[in-house]
Amino acid sequence: MACTCVVGLQWGDEAKGKIVDLLSAEHHFAVRYNGGANAGHTVVWGDRIFKLSLLPTGVLHPHLHAVIGNGVVVYPPRFIEEVDQLIQGGVQVSSNLSVSEHAHVIFPYHMEEEKLTEQGGSGSNAIGTTGRGIGPCYQDKVGRTCGIRVGDLLKPDFLRERLKFIVPRKNQLIQAFTATPVKPFDANQLADQYLGYAERLKPFIKNTTKILHDGIKAGKSLLFEAAQGSLLDIDHGTFPYVTSSSSLPSGIWAGSGVSTRKVDRIIGIIKAYTSRVGRGPFPTELYDGPTGLGERIRKIGREYGTVTGRPRRVGWLDTVALKYTAMLADVNEVTIMLLDVLSGLDELFLCVAYERAGERITDFPSDADELAKCKAVYEKVPGWSEDVSKARKWADLPANAQRYVERVSELLSLRVSMVSVGPDRAETIFR
Ligand code: IMP
């Protein structure tokens, strides 16, 4: 059976959840392999809207087995909150959801550490993170000495002993970063609290690598949901303004235990424009004030972070960056989301190259300092005045909207397989 990966090719928030939703009927498993509750998926489900940040979007389809892979970092209260939100909303969540025993656990001290490095004396070194403890938890994972995995929550004595070792170190570290006294964390109290969470998590904690391989052997198909966008990938993104995991499909192998060779179809998701939350260079950003085009796109596109509510930075589509991420993600095709947001503009701009020190370049410099020196070089394309949100097939789109999509396809040398003109499932054009 075919396996698919849905991956964002920009800085996240490409509306991947909708595509996962559309593909769910063809798959048996929905798998997250990276990130944690820093991701934000808004999924419109009939007349209901669910905002998930940790669970795979696929959990909304009870026929799918939703899997949180070992590459994810899990904050148990958030896990419980999302499960409860779904149950209250009438979605079945039981044996159709599993979380890897090898996924790492986020503790409140991770968030405190993050707060201090983001808001503390380091000021200009802040990354603009989501504040969910993601970076410090991954630091503990690769540092090994202080990492705690989901499976450890099921071993009360072991967990308590680990916390007795870890918590004093964390208290010292946190205190060292701040001039004002901080209330220290208490190892026993944290152990009690997390053992309480463990009671709720227990039925979901599994050897997910085995579950997925058994599924593949039985001919089942897997849908991998990348969290964040490819430009936030820890290795290939715009470091240091990235997240702490491998958001590219290369993360699948390490983050789920399933070889990327099993994935037949990699769908790159892009918005019709670009957005970014957090800090870092963004060559096509629109800085045109509260009455400008940037604000208009932000409002119409509802460009506010699902997790933090922060206004997203917005700008024109950057095909230099997209060619880079499409290459790294090895995508077979792309989908263009939120095309409707660009309706009503006389002209649109596509970034086709950068100018750096008087030189025109078309290779994306992923180094943040280098990227900051780049100025976008644009190609002007005509806009369209018609509302495209009622278009249901290619022929319904105005000629200039078709031209825009075709030009993007041409610049990326990739087929555009779907165009989304609204949040609802029906508001999709298949090509
Ligand atoms: P962290 O993942 O919270 O450590 O944040 C690192 C960077 O990634 C910040 O710029 C965040 O705004 C960004 N980021 C993390 N998750 C998402 C997401 O799901 N969408 C968009 N940006 C994200």
Coordinates of C-alpha atoms and ligand atoms in Angstrom, one line a residue:
M1 CA 0.0 0.0 0.0
A2 CA 1.2 3.5 -0.7
C3 CA 2.6 5.7 2.0
T4 CA 2.4 9.5 1.9
C5 CA 4.1 12.4 3.6
V6 CA 2.6 15.8 3.8
V7 CA 5.2 18.4 4.4
G8 CA 5.2 22.2 4.5
L9 CA 7.8 23.9 2.3
Q10 CA 7.8 27.2 3.9
W11 CA 8.1 28.4 7.6
G12 CA 5.1 26.4 8.8
D13 CA 1.4 27.1 8.9
E14 CA 0.9 26.1 5.3
A15 CA -2.5 24.6 6.2
K16 CA -1.2 21.0 6.0
G17 CA -4.1 19.8 8.2
K18 CA -6.6 20.2 5.5
I19 CA -4.6 18.1 3.0
V20 CA -4.1 15.4 5.7
D21 CA -7.8 15.5 6.2
L22 CA -8.5 15.1 2.5
L23 CA -6.1 12.1 2.2
S24 CA -7.3 10.4 5.3
A25 CA -9.7 8.1 3.6
E26 CA -6.9 6.5 1.5
H27 CA -4.7 5.7 4.6
H28 CA -4.8 3.5 7.7
F29 CA -2.3 5.4 9.9
A30 CA -1.6 9.1 10.5
V31 CA 1.9 9.5 12.0
R32 CA 3.6 12.5 13.5
Y33 CA 7.4 12.2 13.6
N34 CA 8.7 15.5 14.9
G35 CA 8.0 18.5 17.0
G36 CA 5.5 18.7 19.9
A37 CA 2.8 21.1 21.0
N38 CA 4.5 23.9 19.0
A39 CA 2.6 22.8 15.9
G40 CA -0.8 24.2 15.3
H41 CA -3.4 22.5 13.1
T42 CA -6.8 24.1 12.7
V43 CA -9.1 21.6 11.2
V44 CA -12.7 22.4 10.1
W45 CA -14.8 19.3 10.7
G46 CA -18.4 19.9 9.6
D47 CA -19.5 22.8 11.6
R48 CA -16.8 22.3 14.2
I49 CA -13.3 23.7 14.4
F50 CA -10.6 21.8 16.3
K51 CA -7.3 23.3 17.2
L52 CA -4.7 20.6 17.7
S53 CA -1.1 21.1 18.5
L54 CA 0.2 17.7 19.6
L55 CA -2.0 15.0 18.3
P56 CA -1.9 14.1 14.6
T57 CA -4.7 15.7 12.6
G58 CA -5.6 12.3 11.5
V59 CA -7.0 11.5 14.9
L60 CA -10.2 13.2 13.7
H61 CA -10.8 10.1 11.6
P62 CA -11.5 7.1 13.9
H63 CA -10.7 4.7 11.0
L64 CA -7.1 5.9 11.2
H65 CA -4.7 4.8 13.8
A66 CA -3.1 8.1 14.9
V67 CA 0.5 7.7 16.1
I68 CA 2.8 10.1 17.9
G69 CA 6.2 8.8 17.0
N70 CA 9.4 8.6 19.0
G71 CA 10.7 11.8 17.4
V72 CA 8.0 13.9 19.0
V73 CA 8.3 15.6 22.4
V74 CA 5.2 15.2 24.5
Y75 CA 3.8 17.5 27.2
P76 CA 1.4 15.2 29.0
P77 CA -1.1 17.9 30.2
R78 CA -1.5 19.0 26.6
F79 CA -2.0 15.5 25.4
I80 CA -4.8 14.9 28.0
E81 CA -6.4 18.3 27.1
E82 CA -6.5 17.5 23.4
V83 CA -7.9 14.0 24.0
D84 CA -10.6 15.5 26.2
Q85 CA -11.3 18.3 23.7
L86 CA -11.9 15.6 21.0
I87 CA -14.0 13.4 23.2
Q88 CA -16.2 16.3 24.2
G89 CA -16.5 17.2 20.5
G90 CA -17.9 13.7 19.8
V91 CA -14.7 12.3 18.2
Q92 CA -13.8 8.7 19.2
V93 CA -10.3 8.5 20.9
S94 CA -9.3 5.2 22.3
S95 CA -7.2 2.4 20.8
N96 CA -7.0 4.5 17.6
L97 CA -4.3 6.7 19.3
S98 CA -0.9 5.6 20.3
V99 CA 2.1 7.5 21.6
S100 CA 5.6 6.1 21.4
E101 CA 7.2 4.9 24.6
H102 CA 10.4 6.4 23.3
A103 CA 9.1 9.9 22.7
H104 CA 10.6 12.4 25.2
V105 CA 8.6 14.2 27.9
I106 CA 8.4 17.9 28.4
F107 CA 8.5 19.2 32.0
P108 CA 7.7 22.7 33.4
Y109 CA 11.4 23.3 33.9
H110 CA 11.9 23.0 30.1
M111 CA 9.5 25.9 29.7
E112 CA 11.2 27.9 32.4
E113 CA 14.6 27.3 30.7
E114 CA 13.2 28.5 27.4
K115 CA 11.7 31.6 29.0
L116 CA 15.0 32.5 30.5
T117 CA 17.0 32.1 27.2
E118 CA 14.3 33.8 25.2
Q119 CA 13.5 36.7 27.5
G120 CA 16.6 36.8 29.7
G121 CA 19.7 38.7 29.3
S122 CA 20.2 37.1 25.9
G123 CA 17.7 39.6 24.3
S124 CA 18.9 39.9 20.7
N125 CA 19.7 36.1 20.7
A126 CA 16.0 35.3 21.1
I127 CA 14.6 33.0 18.4
G128 CA 11.0 33.8 19.0
T129 CA 9.9 30.4 20.0
T130 CA 6.5 29.2 20.9
G131 CA 7.4 28.8 24.6
R132 CA 6.3 25.2 24.7
G133 CA 9.6 23.8 26.1
I134 CA 10.5 22.2 22.7
G135 CA 14.1 23.2 22.4
P136 CA 15.1 22.4 26.0
C137 CA 13.4 19.0 25.9
Y138 CA 15.3 18.1 22.7
Q139 CA 18.5 19.4 24.3
D140 CA 17.9 16.9 27.2
K141 CA 17.2 14.1 24.6
V142 CA 20.5 14.5 22.8
G143 CA 22.3 15.4 26.0
R144 CA 21.0 12.1 27.4
T145 CA 21.7 12.8 31.1
C146 CA 18.5 14.6 31.8
G147 CA 16.1 13.1 29.3
I148 CA 12.9 11.3 30.4
R149 CA 10.9 9.2 27.9
V150 CA 7.2 8.6 27.8
G151 CA 7.8 4.9 28.8
D152 CA 9.5 6.1 31.9
L153 CA 6.2 7.5 33.2
L154 CA 5.1 3.9 33.7
K155 CA 7.9 3.1 36.1
P156 CA 7.1 5.1 39.3
D157 CA 10.3 4.4 41.3
F158 CA 12.5 5.0 38.3
L159 CA 10.8 8.2 37.4
R160 CA 11.0 9.5 41.0
E161 CA 14.7 8.7 41.1
R162 CA 15.4 10.3 37.8
L163 CA 13.6 13.5 38.8
K164 CA 15.6 13.5 42.1
F165 CA 18.7 13.6 40.0
I166 CA 17.5 16.0 37.3
V167 CA 15.5 18.6 39.2
P168 CA 18.3 20.0 41.5
R169 CA 20.4 20.4 38.4
K170 CA 17.6 22.3 36.6
N171 CA 17.0 24.5 39.6
Q172 CA 20.7 25.5 39.7
L173 CA 20.7 26.1 36.0
I174 CA 17.6 28.2 36.0
Q175 CA 18.8 30.2 39.0
A176 CA 22.1 30.8 37.3
F177 CA 20.3 32.5 34.4
T178 CA 18.4 35.0 36.4
A179 CA 19.2 37.7 38.9
T180 CA 15.8 37.4 40.8
P181 CA 15.2 34.3 43.0
V182 CA 13.1 31.7 41.2
K183 CA 10.8 29.3 43.1
P184 CA 12.6 25.9 42.8
F185 CA 10.9 22.9 41.3
D186 CA 10.3 20.0 43.7
A187 CA 11.2 16.6 42.4
N188 CA 8.7 14.7 44.5
Q189 CA 5.9 17.0 43.6
L190 CA 6.7 16.7 39.9
A191 CA 6.9 13.0 40.2
D192 CA 3.4 12.8 41.8
Q193 CA 2.1 15.2 39.2
Y194 CA 3.5 13.2 36.2
L195 CA 2.5 9.8 37.7
G196 CA -1.0 11.2 37.8
Y197 CA -0.7 12.1 34.1
A198 CA 0.7 8.6 33.5
E199 CA -2.6 7.1 34.6
R200 CA -4.4 8.9 31.7
L201 CA -1.6 8.2 29.2
K202 CA -1.1 4.6 30.0
P203 CA -3.6 3.1 27.5
F204 CA -2.0 5.0 24.7
I205 CA 1.7 4.3 25.4
K206 CA 2.9 1.7 23.0
N207 CA 5.8 0.4 20.9
T208 CA 4.8 2.4 17.9
T209 CA 7.7 1.3 15.8
K210 CA 6.4 -2.2 16.0
I211 CA 2.8 -1.1 15.4
L212 CA 3.8 0.7 12.2
H213 CA 6.0 -2.1 10.9
D214 CA 3.2 -4.6 11.6
G215 CA 0.9 -2.3 9.7
I216 CA 3.2 -2.1 6.7
K217 CA 3.5 -5.9 6.7
A218 CA -0.3 -6.2 6.8
G219 CA -0.5 -4.0 3.7
K220 CA -1.7 -0.9 5.5
S221 CA -0.8 2.6 4.3
L222 CA 0.8 5.4 6.4
L223 CA 0.3 9.1 6.2
F224 CA 3.1 11.1 7.7
E225 CA 2.3 14.5 9.0
A226 CA 5.3 16.8 9.2
A227 CA 5.0 19.5 11.8
Q228 CA 6.4 23.0 11.2
G229 CA 7.8 23.8 7.8
S230 CA 10.9 22.7 5.9
L231 CA 12.6 26.1 6.5
L232 CA 12.4 25.5 10.2
D233 CA 14.2 22.2 9.9
I234 CA 17.0 22.0 12.5
D235 CA 19.7 21.1 9.9
H236 CA 18.5 22.6 6.6
G237 CA 16.4 25.5 7.8
T238 CA 17.4 29.1 8.5
F239 CA 19.5 28.2 11.6
P240 CA 19.3 29.4 14.4
Y241 CA 15.8 30.6 13.6
V242 CA 14.5 27.1 13.3
T243 CA 12.8 24.6 15.5
S244 CA 14.7 21.8 17.2
S245 CA 13.6 18.8 15.1
S246 CA 13.8 17.5 11.6
S247 CA 10.7 18.7 9.9
L248 CA 11.8 17.6 6.5
P249 CA 10.8 14.0 5.4
S250 CA 14.3 13.0 6.4
G251 CA 12.9 13.1 10.0
I252 CA 10.5 10.2 9.3
W253 CA 13.1 7.5 9.5
A254 CA 14.6 8.6 12.9
G255 CA 11.3 10.0 14.2
S256 CA 9.1 7.0 13.6
G257 CA 11.4 4.1 12.9
V258 CA 9.9 3.6 9.4
S259 CA 12.3 4.0 6.5
T260 CA 11.7 6.9 4.3
R261 CA 12.1 4.4 1.4
K262 CA 8.6 3.2 2.3
V263 CA 7.2 6.6 1.4
D264 CA 5.9 6.7 -2.2
R265 CA 4.4 10.1 -2.4
I266 CA 5.7 13.3 -0.8
I267 CA 3.3 16.3 -1.1
G268 CA 4.8 19.7 -0.6
I269 CA 2.3 22.1 0.8
I270 CA 2.7 25.8 0.1
K271 CA 0.6 28.9 0.7
A272 CA -0.1 31.2 -2.3
Y273 CA 2.1 33.7 -0.4
T274 CA 4.5 33.3 2.5
S275 CA 4.2 33.6 6.3
R276 CA 6.5 33.3 9.2
V277 CA 6.2 33.5 13.0
G278 CA 9.1 34.1 15.2
R279 CA 12.3 35.9 14.3
G280 CA 14.7 35.4 11.4
P281 CA 15.3 36.7 7.9
F282 CA 12.4 36.8 5.4
P283 CA 13.4 38.4 2.1
T284 CA 9.8 38.7 0.7
E285 CA 8.3 40.2 3.8
L286 CA 5.8 43.0 3.3
Y287 CA 6.5 45.9 5.6
D288 CA 3.8 48.3 4.5
G289 CA 2.2 49.3 7.8
P290 CA -1.3 48.9 9.3
T291 CA -3.2 49.9 6.1
G292 CA -0.9 48.1 3.7
L293 CA -1.1 44.9 1.8
G294 CA 0.7 42.8 4.4
E295 CA -2.0 43.7 7.0
R296 CA -4.7 42.9 4.4
I297 CA -3.3 39.5 3.7
R298 CA -2.9 38.8 7.4
K299 CA -6.5 39.7 8.1
I300 CA -8.0 37.8 5.2
G301 CA -5.7 34.8 5.6
R302 CA -6.3 34.8 9.4
E303 CA -2.6 34.9 9.8
Y304 CA -2.3 34.6 13.6
G305 CA -0.5 31.7 15.3
T306 CA -2.7 28.8 16.3
V307 CA -0.4 28.1 19.3
T308 CA 0.6 31.5 20.4
G309 CA -1.9 33.9 18.7
R310 CA 1.0 36.0 17.5
P311 CA 0.4 37.9 14.3
R312 CA 2.3 36.1 11.5
R313 CA 4.7 38.1 9.3
V314 CA 3.5 37.8 5.7
G315 CA 5.0 38.4 2.3
W316 CA 5.1 37.4 -1.4
L317 CA 5.7 33.8 -2.5
D318 CA 9.4 33.0 -2.6
T319 CA 10.2 30.5 -5.3
V320 CA 14.0 30.6 -4.5
A321 CA 13.3 29.2 -1.0
L322 CA 10.7 26.8 -2.4
K323 CA 13.0 25.3 -4.9
Y324 CA 15.5 24.6 -2.1
T325 CA 13.0 23.0 0.2
A326 CA 11.2 21.1 -2.6
M327 CA 14.7 19.6 -3.5
L328 CA 15.4 18.7 0.1
A329 CA 12.0 17.2 0.8
D330 CA 12.2 15.4 -2.6
V331 CA 8.5 16.2 -3.3
N332 CA 6.6 14.7 -6.1
E333 CA 4.0 17.5 -6.3
V334 CA 2.9 20.6 -4.6
T335 CA -0.5 21.9 -3.4
I336 CA -1.2 25.6 -3.3
M337 CA -3.3 26.7 -0.3
L338 CA -5.2 29.9 0.5
L339 CA -5.3 31.1 -3.1
D340 CA -8.6 32.9 -2.3
V341 CA -6.6 35.3 0.0
L342 CA -4.9 36.9 -3.0
S343 CA -8.2 37.8 -4.8
G344 CA -8.9 41.4 -5.4
L345 CA -5.3 42.5 -6.0
D346 CA -4.4 44.2 -9.3
E347 CA -0.9 42.7 -9.4
L348 CA 1.0 40.0 -7.6
F349 CA 4.7 39.5 -7.2
L350 CA 6.7 36.3 -7.3
C351 CA 10.2 36.2 -6.0
V352 CA 12.3 34.5 -8.6
A353 CA 15.9 35.4 -7.5
Y354 CA 17.8 37.3 -4.8
E355 CA 20.2 40.1 -5.1
R356 CA 23.2 39.9 -2.8
A357 CA 26.0 42.4 -2.9
G358 CA 25.0 43.4 -6.4
E359 CA 24.9 39.8 -7.6
R360 CA 21.8 37.9 -8.7
I361 CA 21.6 34.5 -7.1
T362 CA 19.0 31.7 -7.4
D363 CA 20.5 29.3 -4.8
F364 CA 18.9 29.7 -1.4
P365 CA 21.4 30.7 1.3
S366 CA 20.1 28.8 4.3
D367 CA 22.5 30.5 6.6
A368 CA 20.4 33.2 8.4
D369 CA 23.2 35.9 8.2
E370 CA 23.6 35.3 4.5
L371 CA 19.9 35.3 3.9
A372 CA 19.5 38.6 5.8
K373 CA 21.7 40.2 3.1
C374 CA 19.5 39.1 0.3
K375 CA 17.0 41.4 -1.4
A376 CA 14.1 39.7 -3.3
V377 CA 14.0 40.1 -7.1
Y378 CA 10.4 39.9 -8.3
E379 CA 8.5 39.0 -11.4
K380 CA 5.2 40.9 -11.6
V381 CA 2.1 38.9 -12.6
P382 CA -1.4 40.1 -13.1
G383 CA -3.9 39.6 -10.3
W384 CA -7.7 38.8 -10.4
S385 CA -10.7 40.6 -9.0
E386 CA -13.1 37.7 -8.8
D387 CA -13.9 35.8 -5.6
V388 CA -12.4 32.3 -6.2
S389 CA -13.8 30.7 -3.1
K390 CA -16.7 29.2 -5.1
A391 CA -14.5 27.6 -7.7
R392 CA -14.7 23.8 -7.5
K393 CA -12.8 22.9 -10.7
W394 CA -9.9 24.3 -12.6
A395 CA -12.1 25.8 -15.3
D396 CA -13.9 27.8 -12.6
L397 CA -10.8 29.8 -11.7
P398 CA -10.3 33.1 -13.5
A399 CA -7.7 33.1 -16.2
N400 CA -5.2 35.1 -14.1
A401 CA -5.6 32.8 -11.1
Q402 CA -4.8 29.9 -13.4
R403 CA -1.8 31.8 -14.8
Y404 CA -0.5 32.4 -11.3
V405 CA -0.7 28.7 -10.3
E406 CA 0.8 27.7 -13.6
R407 CA 3.7 30.1 -13.3
V408 CA 4.5 28.8 -9.8
S409 CA 4.4 25.3 -11.2
E410 CA 6.7 26.3 -14.0
L411 CA 9.2 28.1 -11.7
L412 CA 9.3 25.1 -9.3
S413 CA 9.3 22.5 -12.2
L414 CA 6.6 20.6 -10.2
R415 CA 3.0 19.6 -10.8
V416 CA 0.4 21.5 -8.7
S417 CA -2.0 18.7 -7.8
M418 CA -4.4 20.6 -5.6
V419 CA -5.4 24.2 -5.2
S420 CA -7.3 25.2 -2.0
V421 CA -9.7 28.2 -2.1
G422 CA -11.1 28.0 1.4
P423 CA -10.8 26.1 4.7
D424 CA -13.6 23.6 4.0
R425 CA -12.9 20.2 2.3
A426 CA -15.2 21.1 -0.5
E427 CA -13.2 24.2 -1.3
T428 CA -10.5 22.3 -3.1
I429 CA -9.7 22.0 -6.8
F430 CA -8.0 18.7 -7.8
R431 CA -5.9 18.7 -11.0
Ligands
IMP1 P1 10.0 26.3 18.8 O1 9.7 25.2 17.9 O2 8.9 26.7 19.8 O3 11.3 26.1 19.5 O4 10.2 27.7 18.0 C1 11.2 27.8 17.0 C2 10.7 28.6 15.8 O5 9.8 27.8 15.1 C3 10.0 29.9 16.1 O6 10.2 30.8 15.1 C4 8.5 29.5 16.1 O7 7.7 30.5 15.8 C5 8.6 28.5 14.9 N1 7.5 27.5 15.0 C6 7.5 26.4 15.7 N2 6.4 25.7 15.5 C7 5.8 26.3 14.4 C8 4.6 26.0 13.7 O8 3.9 25.0 13.8 N3 4.3 26.9 12.7 C9 5.1 28.0 12.4 N4 6.2 28.3 13.1 C10 6.5 27.4 14.1

